[in-house]
Tab-separated table of C-alpha atoms and ligand atoms in Angstrom:
chain	number	residue	atom	x	y	z
U	1	UNK	CA	0.000	0.000	0.000
U	2	UNK	CA	1.220	3.479	-0.761
U	3	UNK	CA	0.042	6.841	-2.016
U	4	UNK	CA	0.723	8.552	-5.317
U	5	UNK	CA	1.963	12.135	-5.083
U	6	UNK	CA	2.922	14.817	-7.621
U	7	UNK	CA	6.664	15.346	-8.066
U	8	UNK	CA	9.363	16.411	-10.524
U	9	UNK	CA	11.923	13.860	-11.656
U	10	UNK	CA	14.858	13.449	-14.019
U	11	UNK	CA	13.805	10.673	-16.415
U	12	UNK	CA	17.414	9.852	-17.368
U	13	UNK	CA	20.963	11.027	-16.708
U	14	UNK	CA	21.422	14.627	-17.814
U	15	UNK	CA	17.801	14.939	-18.982
U	16	UNK	CA	15.666	17.927	-17.947
U	17	UNK	CA	13.325	17.314	-15.018
U	18	UNK	CA	9.673	16.693	-15.864
U	19	UNK	CA	6.427	16.584	-13.892
U	20	UNK	CA	5.479	13.105	-12.774
U	21	UNK	CA	4.045	11.190	-9.835
U	22	UNK	CA	5.889	9.040	-7.296
U	23	UNK	CA	4.859	6.562	-4.611
U	24	UNK	CA	5.139	7.233	-0.902
U	25	UNK	CA	4.796	4.403	1.565
U	26	UNK	CA	1.971	4.354	4.089
U	27	UNK	CA	2.898	5.822	7.453
U	28	UNK	CA	4.408	3.091	9.626
U	29	UNK	CA	4.466	3.180	13.450
U	30	UNK	CA	7.696	5.243	13.524
U	31	UNK	CA	7.035	7.365	10.441
U	32	UNK	CA	5.948	10.939	9.865
U	33	UNK	CA	4.160	12.105	6.733
U	34	UNK	CA	5.030	15.686	5.835
U	35	UNK	CA	3.179	17.963	3.430
U	36	UNK	CA	6.050	19.748	1.693
U	37	UNK	CA	5.850	23.528	1.428
U	38	UNK	CA	9.292	24.376	0.030
U	39	UNK	CA	12.182	22.340	-1.359
U	40	UNK	CA	15.621	23.894	-1.904
U	41	UNK	CA	17.790	23.203	-4.939
U	42	UNK	CA	21.273	22.120	-3.859
U	43	UNK	CA	24.166	21.863	-6.310
U	44	UNK	CA	24.375	18.206	-5.190
U	45	UNK	CA	20.977	17.617	-6.869
U	46	UNK	CA	22.547	18.797	-10.109
U	47	UNK	CA	25.743	16.729	-9.665
U	48	UNK	CA	23.555	13.671	-9.067
U	49	UNK	CA	21.242	13.951	-12.077
U	50	UNK	CA	24.112	14.948	-14.348
U	51	UNK	CA	25.880	11.687	-13.506
U	52	UNK	CA	28.850	13.363	-11.772
U	53	UNK	CA	28.513	10.893	-8.914
U	54	UNK	CA	28.018	7.725	-10.965
U	55	UNK	CA	24.997	5.891	-12.331
U	56	UNK	CA	21.613	6.387	-10.658
U	57	UNK	CA	18.271	4.643	-10.875
U	58	UNK	CA	15.865	6.711	-12.996
U	59	UNK	CA	13.415	8.353	-12.878
U	60	UNK	CA	14.965	10.208	-9.937
U	61	UNK	CA	13.305	12.901	-7.819
U	62	UNK	CA	16.025	14.998	-6.151
U	63	UNK	CA	15.663	17.335	-3.185
U	64	UNK	CA	17.186	17.149	0.297
U	65	UNK	CA	16.302	20.562	1.664
U	66	UNK	CA	12.711	19.994	2.672
U	67	UNK	CA	10.430	22.196	4.748
U	68	UNK	CA	6.808	21.421	5.497
U	69	UNK	CA	4.184	20.569	8.080
U	70	UNK	CA	3.421	17.251	9.722
U	71	UNK	CA	0.296	15.711	8.182
U	72	UNK	CA	0.229	12.326	9.935
U	73	UNK	CA	2.278	10.514	12.578
U	74	UNK	CA	2.717	6.803	13.277
U	75	UNK	CA	1.406	5.216	16.457
U	76	UNK	CA	4.830	5.150	18.170
U	77	UNK	CA	5.866	8.710	17.299
U	78	UNK	CA	6.093	11.028	20.304
U	79	UNK	CA	8.478	13.688	18.981
U	80	UNK	CA	6.248	15.327	16.358
U	81	UNK	CA	2.581	16.236	16.091
U	82	UNK	CA	0.240	17.005	13.218
U	83	UNK	CA	0.733	20.630	12.164
U	84	UNK	CA	4.328	20.963	13.450
U	85	UNK	CA	6.826	22.921	11.317
U	86	UNK	CA	9.464	20.412	10.311
U	87	UNK	CA	12.384	19.808	7.998
U	88	UNK	CA	14.178	16.894	6.393
U	89	UNK	CA	17.728	17.061	5.118
U	90	UNK	CA	20.044	14.676	3.317
U	91	UNK	CA	19.297	11.513	5.322
U	92	UNK	CA	16.103	9.594	6.031
U	93	UNK	CA	17.392	6.594	7.980
U	94	UNK	CA	20.395	4.801	9.488
U	95	UNK	CA	20.953	1.723	11.655
U	96	UNK	CA	20.712	3.725	14.888
U	97	UNK	CA	22.979	1.291	16.706
U	98	UNK	CA	26.514	1.539	15.373
U	99	UNK	CA	29.217	3.675	17.001
U	100	UNK	CA	28.656	6.580	14.632
U	101	UNK	CA	24.858	6.561	14.930
U	102	UNK	CA	25.096	6.406	18.727
U	103	UNK	CA	27.315	9.477	18.733
U	104	UNK	CA	24.881	11.328	16.505
U	105	UNK	CA	26.942	11.161	13.293
U	106	UNK	CA	24.293	9.251	11.358
U	107	UNK	CA	25.736	10.371	8.012
U	108	UNK	CA	28.642	8.025	8.781
U	109	UNK	CA	26.451	5.070	9.844
U	110	UNK	CA	28.666	1.996	9.598
U	111	UNK	CA	25.774	0.087	7.985
U	112	UNK	CA	25.347	2.934	5.509
U	113	UNK	CA	23.013	5.852	6.075
U	114	UNK	CA	19.967	6.011	3.810
U	115	UNK	CA	20.225	9.246	1.859
U	116	UNK	CA	17.099	11.161	0.933
U	117	UNK	CA	17.110	10.343	-2.789
U	118	UNK	CA	18.711	7.852	-5.106
U	119	UNK	CA	19.599	5.493	-2.253
U	120	UNK	CA	18.304	2.056	-1.330
U	121	UNK	CA	15.840	2.350	1.539
U	122	UNK	CA	15.525	-0.276	4.274
U	123	UNK	CA	12.538	-1.801	2.435
U	124	UNK	CA	14.619	-2.161	-0.747
U	125	UNK	CA	12.935	0.662	-2.668
U	126	UNK	CA	14.894	3.598	-4.093
U	127	UNK	CA	14.451	6.783	-2.061
U	128	UNK	CA	12.861	9.774	-3.807
U	129	UNK	CA	13.535	13.313	-2.600
U	130	UNK	CA	11.758	16.499	-1.756
U	131	UNK	CA	10.695	17.908	-5.138
U	132	UNK	CA	7.305	16.399	-4.284
U	133	UNK	CA	4.179	17.416	-2.419
U	134	UNK	CA	4.723	14.952	0.409
U	135	UNK	CA	7.362	12.720	2.018
U	136	UNK	CA	7.201	9.874	4.522
U	137	UNK	CA	10.241	9.761	6.802
U	138	UNK	CA	11.337	7.934	9.958
U	139	UNK	CA	10.615	10.301	12.864
U	140	UNK	CA	14.250	10.234	13.982
U	141	UNK	CA	15.226	12.072	10.805
U	142	UNK	CA	12.577	14.785	11.058
U	143	UNK	CA	13.899	18.081	12.436
U	144	UNK	CA	11.862	20.696	14.295
U	145	UNK	CA	11.985	24.103	12.625
U	146	UNK	CA	11.565	26.862	15.237
U	147	UNK	CA	8.920	29.553	14.642
U	148	UNK	CA	11.601	32.228	14.329
U	149	UNK	CA	12.669	31.018	10.864
U	150	UNK	CA	10.530	31.954	7.837
U	151	UNK	CA	9.170	28.925	5.980
U	152	UNK	CA	10.768	29.716	2.626
U	153	UNK	CA	14.106	30.565	4.220
U	154	UNK	CA	14.169	27.379	6.291
U	155	UNK	CA	14.467	24.708	3.600
U	156	UNK	CA	18.093	25.479	2.579
U	157	UNK	CA	19.233	25.250	6.188
U	158	UNK	CA	18.632	21.498	6.060
U	159	UNK	CA	21.636	20.998	3.774
U	160	UNK	CA	23.495	24.256	3.066
U	161	UNK	CA	23.041	25.395	6.674
U	162	UNK	CA	24.253	22.291	8.463
U	163	UNK	CA	27.010	21.562	5.938
U	164	UNK	CA	28.675	24.861	6.779
U	165	UNK	CA	27.691	25.069	10.473
U	166	UNK	CA	29.292	21.698	11.195
U	167	UNK	CA	32.910	22.486	10.128
U	168	UNK	CA	32.682	26.051	11.480
U	169	UNK	CA	31.747	24.617	14.864
U	170	UNK	CA	34.286	21.796	14.686
U	171	UNK	CA	37.179	24.150	13.912
U	172	UNK	CA	36.125	26.680	16.539
U	173	UNK	CA	34.814	29.645	14.554
U	174	UNK	CA	34.149	32.450	17.031
U	175	UNK	CA	35.483	35.738	18.374
U	176	UNK	CA	39.123	36.313	17.484
U	177	UNK	CA	39.078	33.798	14.626
U	178	UNK	CA	39.698	34.655	10.992
U	179	UNK	CA	37.371	32.686	8.704
U	180	UNK	CA	37.494	32.669	4.904
U	181	UNK	CA	34.617	31.386	2.798
U	182	UNK	CA	35.514	30.331	-0.743
U	183	UNK	CA	32.594	30.600	-3.208
U	184	UNK	CA	29.509	32.720	-2.502
U	185	UNK	CA	26.714	30.380	-3.586
U	186	UNK	CA	24.164	28.392	-1.591
U	187	UNK	CA	26.601	26.938	0.930
U	188	UNK	CA	28.926	29.937	0.865
U	189	UNK	CA	26.308	32.520	1.757
U	190	UNK	CA	25.197	30.378	4.710
U	191	UNK	CA	28.821	30.013	5.838
U	192	UNK	CA	29.166	33.803	5.833
U	193	UNK	CA	25.994	34.342	7.870
U	194	UNK	CA	26.821	31.583	10.365
U	195	UNK	CA	30.503	32.483	10.863
U	196	UNK	CA	29.511	36.128	11.365
U	197	UNK	CA	26.856	35.144	13.926
U	198	UNK	CA	29.437	32.972	15.718
U	199	UNK	CA	31.528	36.131	16.150
U	200	UNK	CA	34.362	35.422	13.713
U	201	UNK	CA	35.919	37.952	11.317
U	202	UNK	CA	34.762	36.785	7.895
U	203	UNK	CA	36.370	37.153	4.467
U	204	UNK	CA	34.718	36.060	1.217
U	205	UNK	CA	36.981	34.719	-1.516
U	206	UNK	CA	34.895	34.814	-4.695
U	207	UNK	CA	35.916	34.507	-8.331
U	208	UNK	CA	35.177	38.199	-8.892
U	209	UNK	CA	33.977	41.276	-7.005
U	210	UNK	CA	30.507	41.109	-8.659
U	211	UNK	CA	28.753	40.065	-5.428
U	212	UNK	CA	30.854	42.177	-3.049
U	213	UNK	CA	27.970	44.352	-1.880
U	214	UNK	CA	25.867	41.276	-1.115
U	215	UNK	CA	28.720	39.545	0.692
U	216	UNK	CA	29.263	42.500	3.002
U	217	UNK	CA	25.500	42.766	3.639
U	218	UNK	CA	25.404	39.059	4.545
U	219	UNK	CA	27.935	39.702	7.296
U	220	UNK	CA	31.373	39.491	5.685
U	221	UNK	CA	34.012	41.949	6.898
U	222	UNK	CA	36.190	41.657	3.778
U	223	UNK	CA	35.749	40.530	0.188
U	224	UNK	CA	38.456	39.571	-2.315
U	225	UNK	CA	38.536	38.240	-5.866
U	226	UNK	CA	40.504	35.027	-6.356
U	227	UNK	CA	41.015	35.992	-10.021
U	228	UNK	CA	43.407	38.699	-8.770
U	229	UNK	CA	46.815	37.146	-7.945
U	230	UNK	CA	47.463	39.987	-5.470
U	231	UNK	CA	44.742	38.470	-3.216
U	232	UNK	CA	46.999	35.514	-2.464
U	233	UNK	CA	49.891	37.815	-1.513
U	234	UNK	CA	47.796	40.191	0.591
U	235	UNK	CA	46.103	37.419	2.576
U	236	UNK	CA	49.073	35.018	2.972
U	237	UNK	CA	49.033	33.322	6.398
U	238	UNK	CA	45.819	35.122	7.435
U	239	UNK	CA	43.177	32.501	8.225
U	240	UNK	CA	42.434	30.106	11.062
U	241	UNK	CA	39.666	28.432	9.070
U	242	UNK	CA	38.908	28.286	5.344
U	243	UNK	CA	35.572	26.782	4.284
U	244	UNK	CA	35.800	25.815	0.616
U	245	UNK	CA	32.312	25.504	-0.881
U	246	UNK	CA	33.371	25.438	-4.533
U	247	UNK	CA	31.914	22.723	-6.764
U	248	UNK	CA	34.956	22.743	-9.082
U	249	UNK	CA	38.673	21.952	-8.735
U	250	UNK	CA	40.722	24.685	-7.075
U	251	UNK	CA	44.455	25.346	-6.677
U	252	UNK	CA	44.497	23.920	-3.140
U	253	UNK	CA	48.128	24.817	-2.326
U	254	UNK	CA	47.374	28.461	-3.139
U	255	UNK	CA	44.575	28.467	-0.546
U	256	UNK	CA	46.692	26.526	1.988
U	257	UNK	CA	49.130	29.414	1.675
U	258	UNK	CA	46.421	31.633	3.178
U	259	UNK	CA	46.250	29.549	6.390
U	260	UNK	CA	47.881	30.700	9.605
U	261	UNK	CA	50.013	28.220	11.563
U	262	UNK	CA	47.637	25.495	12.788
U	263	UNK	CA	44.903	26.609	10.411
U	264	UNK	CA	42.475	24.253	8.683
U	265	UNK	CA	40.950	24.297	5.229
U	266	UNK	CA	37.685	22.343	5.309
U	267	UNK	CA	36.532	21.314	1.852
U	268	UNK	CA	32.796	20.813	1.622
U	269	UNK	CA	32.472	21.473	-2.108
U	270	UNK	CA	32.431	18.330	-4.215
U	271	UNK	CA	35.371	18.923	-6.554
U	272	UNK	CA	35.539	16.348	-9.347
U	273	UNK	CA	39.202	15.406	-8.890
U	274	UNK	CA	41.360	14.399	-5.904
U	275	UNK	CA	43.302	17.204	-4.262
U	276	UNK	CA	47.051	17.390	-4.269
U	277	UNK	CA	49.117	19.189	-1.672
U	278	UNK	CA	52.681	18.505	-0.521
U	279	UNK	CA	53.842	17.972	3.044
U	280	UNK	CA	56.008	21.075	2.727
U	281	UNK	CA	52.949	23.156	1.880
U	282	UNK	CA	51.260	21.804	5.024
U	283	UNK	CA	54.201	22.654	7.286
U	284	UNK	CA	53.068	24.781	10.208
U	285	UNK	CA	50.554	22.173	11.327
U	286	UNK	CA	48.133	23.153	8.583
U	287	UNK	CA	45.267	20.785	7.780
U	288	UNK	CA	43.369	20.099	4.596
U	289	UNK	CA	40.199	18.385	5.661
U	290	UNK	CA	36.574	17.703	4.743
U	291	UNK	CA	33.089	17.528	6.206
U	292	UNK	CA	29.847	15.847	5.177
U	293	UNK	CA	26.534	17.510	6.061
U	294	UNK	CA	25.979	16.854	9.789
U	295	UNK	CA	24.298	14.368	12.081
U	296	UNK	CA	20.787	14.872	13.416
U	297	UNK	CA	21.840	16.501	16.748
U	298	UNK	CA	24.055	19.126	15.097
U	299	UNK	CA	21.367	19.781	12.476
U	300	UNK	CA	18.833	20.561	15.213
U	301	UNK	CA	21.450	22.666	17.026
U	302	UNK	CA	22.031	24.632	13.792
U	303	UNK	CA	18.278	25.269	13.357
U	304	UNK	CA	18.019	26.500	16.957
U	305	UNK	CA	21.122	28.676	16.442
U	306	UNK	CA	19.568	30.181	13.294
U	307	UNK	CA	16.317	30.944	15.103
U	308	UNK	CA	18.203	32.544	18.002
U	309	UNK	CA	20.234	34.725	15.613
U	310	UNK	CA	17.467	35.522	13.126
U	311	UNK	CA	19.216	33.641	10.320
U	312	UNK	CA	17.538	32.179	7.252
U	313	UNK	CA	18.742	31.557	3.719
U	314	UNK	CA	18.526	34.238	1.009
U	315	UNK	CA	16.140	32.613	-1.420
U	316	UNK	CA	14.577	33.016	-4.828
U	317	UNK	CA	11.279	31.140	-4.748
U	318	UNK	CA	10.443	29.527	-8.096
U	319	UNK	CA	7.542	27.531	-9.502
U	320	UNK	CA	8.330	23.932	-10.394
U	321	UNK	CA	8.372	24.610	-14.142
U	322	UNK	CA	11.474	26.782	-13.615
U	323	UNK	CA	13.571	24.001	-12.069
U	324	UNK	CA	15.594	23.327	-15.233
U	325	UNK	CA	16.264	27.033	-15.720
U	326	UNK	CA	17.366	27.254	-12.081
U	327	UNK	CA	19.794	24.361	-12.647
U	328	UNK	CA	21.361	26.279	-15.564
U	329	UNK	CA	21.675	29.378	-13.415
U	330	UNK	CA	23.317	27.465	-10.535
U	331	UNK	CA	25.819	26.010	-13.013
U	332	UNK	CA	26.575	29.536	-14.225
U	333	UNK	CA	27.130	30.754	-10.595
U	334	UNK	CA	24.039	32.934	-11.124
U	335	UNK	CA	22.234	32.172	-7.875
U	336	UNK	CA	21.397	34.623	-5.103
U	337	UNK	CA	21.640	32.559	-3.095
U	338	UNK	CA	19.377	29.505	-3.101
U	339	UNK	CA	16.537	28.522	-5.388
U	340	UNK	CA	13.570	27.159	-3.471
U	341	UNK	CA	10.687	25.388	-5.170
U	342	UNK	CA	7.151	26.361	-4.129
U	343	UNK	CA	5.660	22.893	-3.618
U	344	UNK	CA	2.137	24.086	-4.435
U	345	UNK	CA	3.274	24.339	-8.079
U	346	UNK	CA	4.434	20.719	-8.341
U	347	UNK	CA	1.225	19.176	-9.496
O	401	NAP	P1	26.527	26.752	-5.649
O	401	NAP	O1	25.351	27.476	-5.112
O	401	NAP	O2	26.646	26.496	-7.108
O	401	NAP	O3	27.843	27.533	-5.109
O	401	NAP	C1	29.138	27.186	-5.510
O	401	NAP	C2	29.951	28.478	-5.664
O	401	NAP	O4	31.289	28.096	-6.008
O	401	NAP	C3	29.491	29.363	-6.797
O	401	NAP	O5	28.481	30.241	-6.444
O	401	NAP	C4	30.775	30.122	-7.126
O	401	NAP	O6	30.952	31.193	-6.204
O	401	NAP	C5	31.862	29.087	-6.849
O	401	NAP	N1	32.326	28.450	-8.084
O	401	NAP	C6	31.585	27.749	-8.981
O	401	NAP	N2	32.350	27.311	-9.991
O	401	NAP	C7	33.610	27.723	-9.728
O	401	NAP	C8	34.855	27.579	-10.394
O	401	NAP	N3	34.970	26.914	-11.561
O	401	NAP	N4	35.956	28.130	-9.822
O	401	NAP	C9	35.858	28.819	-8.651
O	401	NAP	N5	34.690	28.987	-7.982
O	401	NAP	C10	33.592	28.448	-8.524
O	401	NAP	O7	26.644	25.295	-4.998
O	401	NAP	P2	26.245	24.811	-3.524
O	401	NAP	O8	24.868	24.264	-3.554
O	401	NAP	O9	26.635	25.851	-2.567
O	401	NAP	O10	27.206	23.542	-3.393
O	401	NAP	C11	28.607	23.724	-3.487
O	401	NAP	C12	29.299	22.375	-3.523
O	401	NAP	O11	29.155	21.745	-2.244
O	401	NAP	C13	28.725	21.388	-4.539
O	401	NAP	O12	29.810	20.668	-5.107
O	401	NAP	C14	27.862	20.478	-3.700
O	401	NAP	O13	27.682	19.190	-4.242
O	401	NAP	C15	28.694	20.411	-2.437
O	401	NAP	N6	27.951	20.026	-1.224
O	401	NAP	C16	28.633	19.313	-0.297
O	401	NAP	C17	28.010	18.973	0.886
O	401	NAP	C18	28.767	18.246	1.952
O	401	NAP	O14	28.144	17.720	2.860
O	401	NAP	N7	30.089	18.209	1.917
O	401	NAP	C19	26.691	19.345	1.099
O	401	NAP	C20	26.034	20.089	0.140
O	401	NAP	C21	26.673	20.436	-1.020
O	401	NAP	P3	31.557	32.613	-6.662
O	401	NAP	O15	30.671	33.070	-7.769
O	401	NAP	O16	31.451	33.430	-5.427
O	401	NAP	O17	32.967	32.404	-7.075
O	402	ZN	ZN1	22.758	19.544	-0.506
């Protein structure tokens, strides 16, 4: 038994998304059914349907930045009630018992976390994401979205927000720390807002100065163009933390040169090729590291932090028939700063 709901899906690798319907399972004892209000468009959705991350099962409905309201809860669910404002991010299940699940790092579940779309669910079906009017998700993977965050600004927090909050927190962003954010897109603009709210001094490193005014308004203290070689001389040895959100290959050693002694460059952007950096370039206890979204506890902490600091994403709300155009604009770095699909236009 299941229900049929309107959605958008890629029918094949690299093909434009089209309106369709998908199946959602009936609500089990531990499930929550959510009526989706907004779904963010993450660059990862585009990587996935373009085949950058290997073959997928099609048709595929992307979307892992989901905001909506609880429509139905299973008999054993005590954490959410009908009508609650909730969100779902990149994961919808995990074993719940392994070392990593127990410590709240479900994205590293040793049995394999179940990701929100294109993954094999525990019942053997392929998960379908949030570009749909409703989702059914295990209650443990449903986040509470505090009232203080606007509905349309909340969806992107579920991926872009936690993906940048997590390494900023891990590496100690706060007063007295110099943080650089590379790439001012969906993740980058959240990194700027969050690092600023944490009390750090924030520098944007963008390809050009085109978005300088926006970057400063978002909370950055400084803004430099990476196309200008002088940037790398001026800022040499400056940063405690660099958050690299760029979806393309970068000259990593050039950015490592911007780290202070003991500084860390956390790469959250999914560059296509492995990075190369020599031990000499890392001298001074510099780290080149990575981070993957965040577990459920840190995701809830991030949402509460955003509500407390009045932070939401900067969004451009689009109807579903503009999804393919939005993909083109993301690929052209023409996004300010997250596209969010109005779910009422899906079917
Ligand atoms: P996005 O909105 O497209 O932002 C990426 C930004 O990178 C662009 O706005 C642009 O900023 C910069 N950029 C793009 N192409 C570039 C190039 N060739 N050279 C230098 N800079 C370039 O994408 P997003 O949604 O923020 O996602 C960014 C990346 O993070 C993607 O690869 C995505 O898959 C990945 N991701 C990872 C995680 C994780 O858990 N680790 C989670 C979500 C997403 P400027 O115009 O300012 O230069
Ligand atoms: Zn994402």
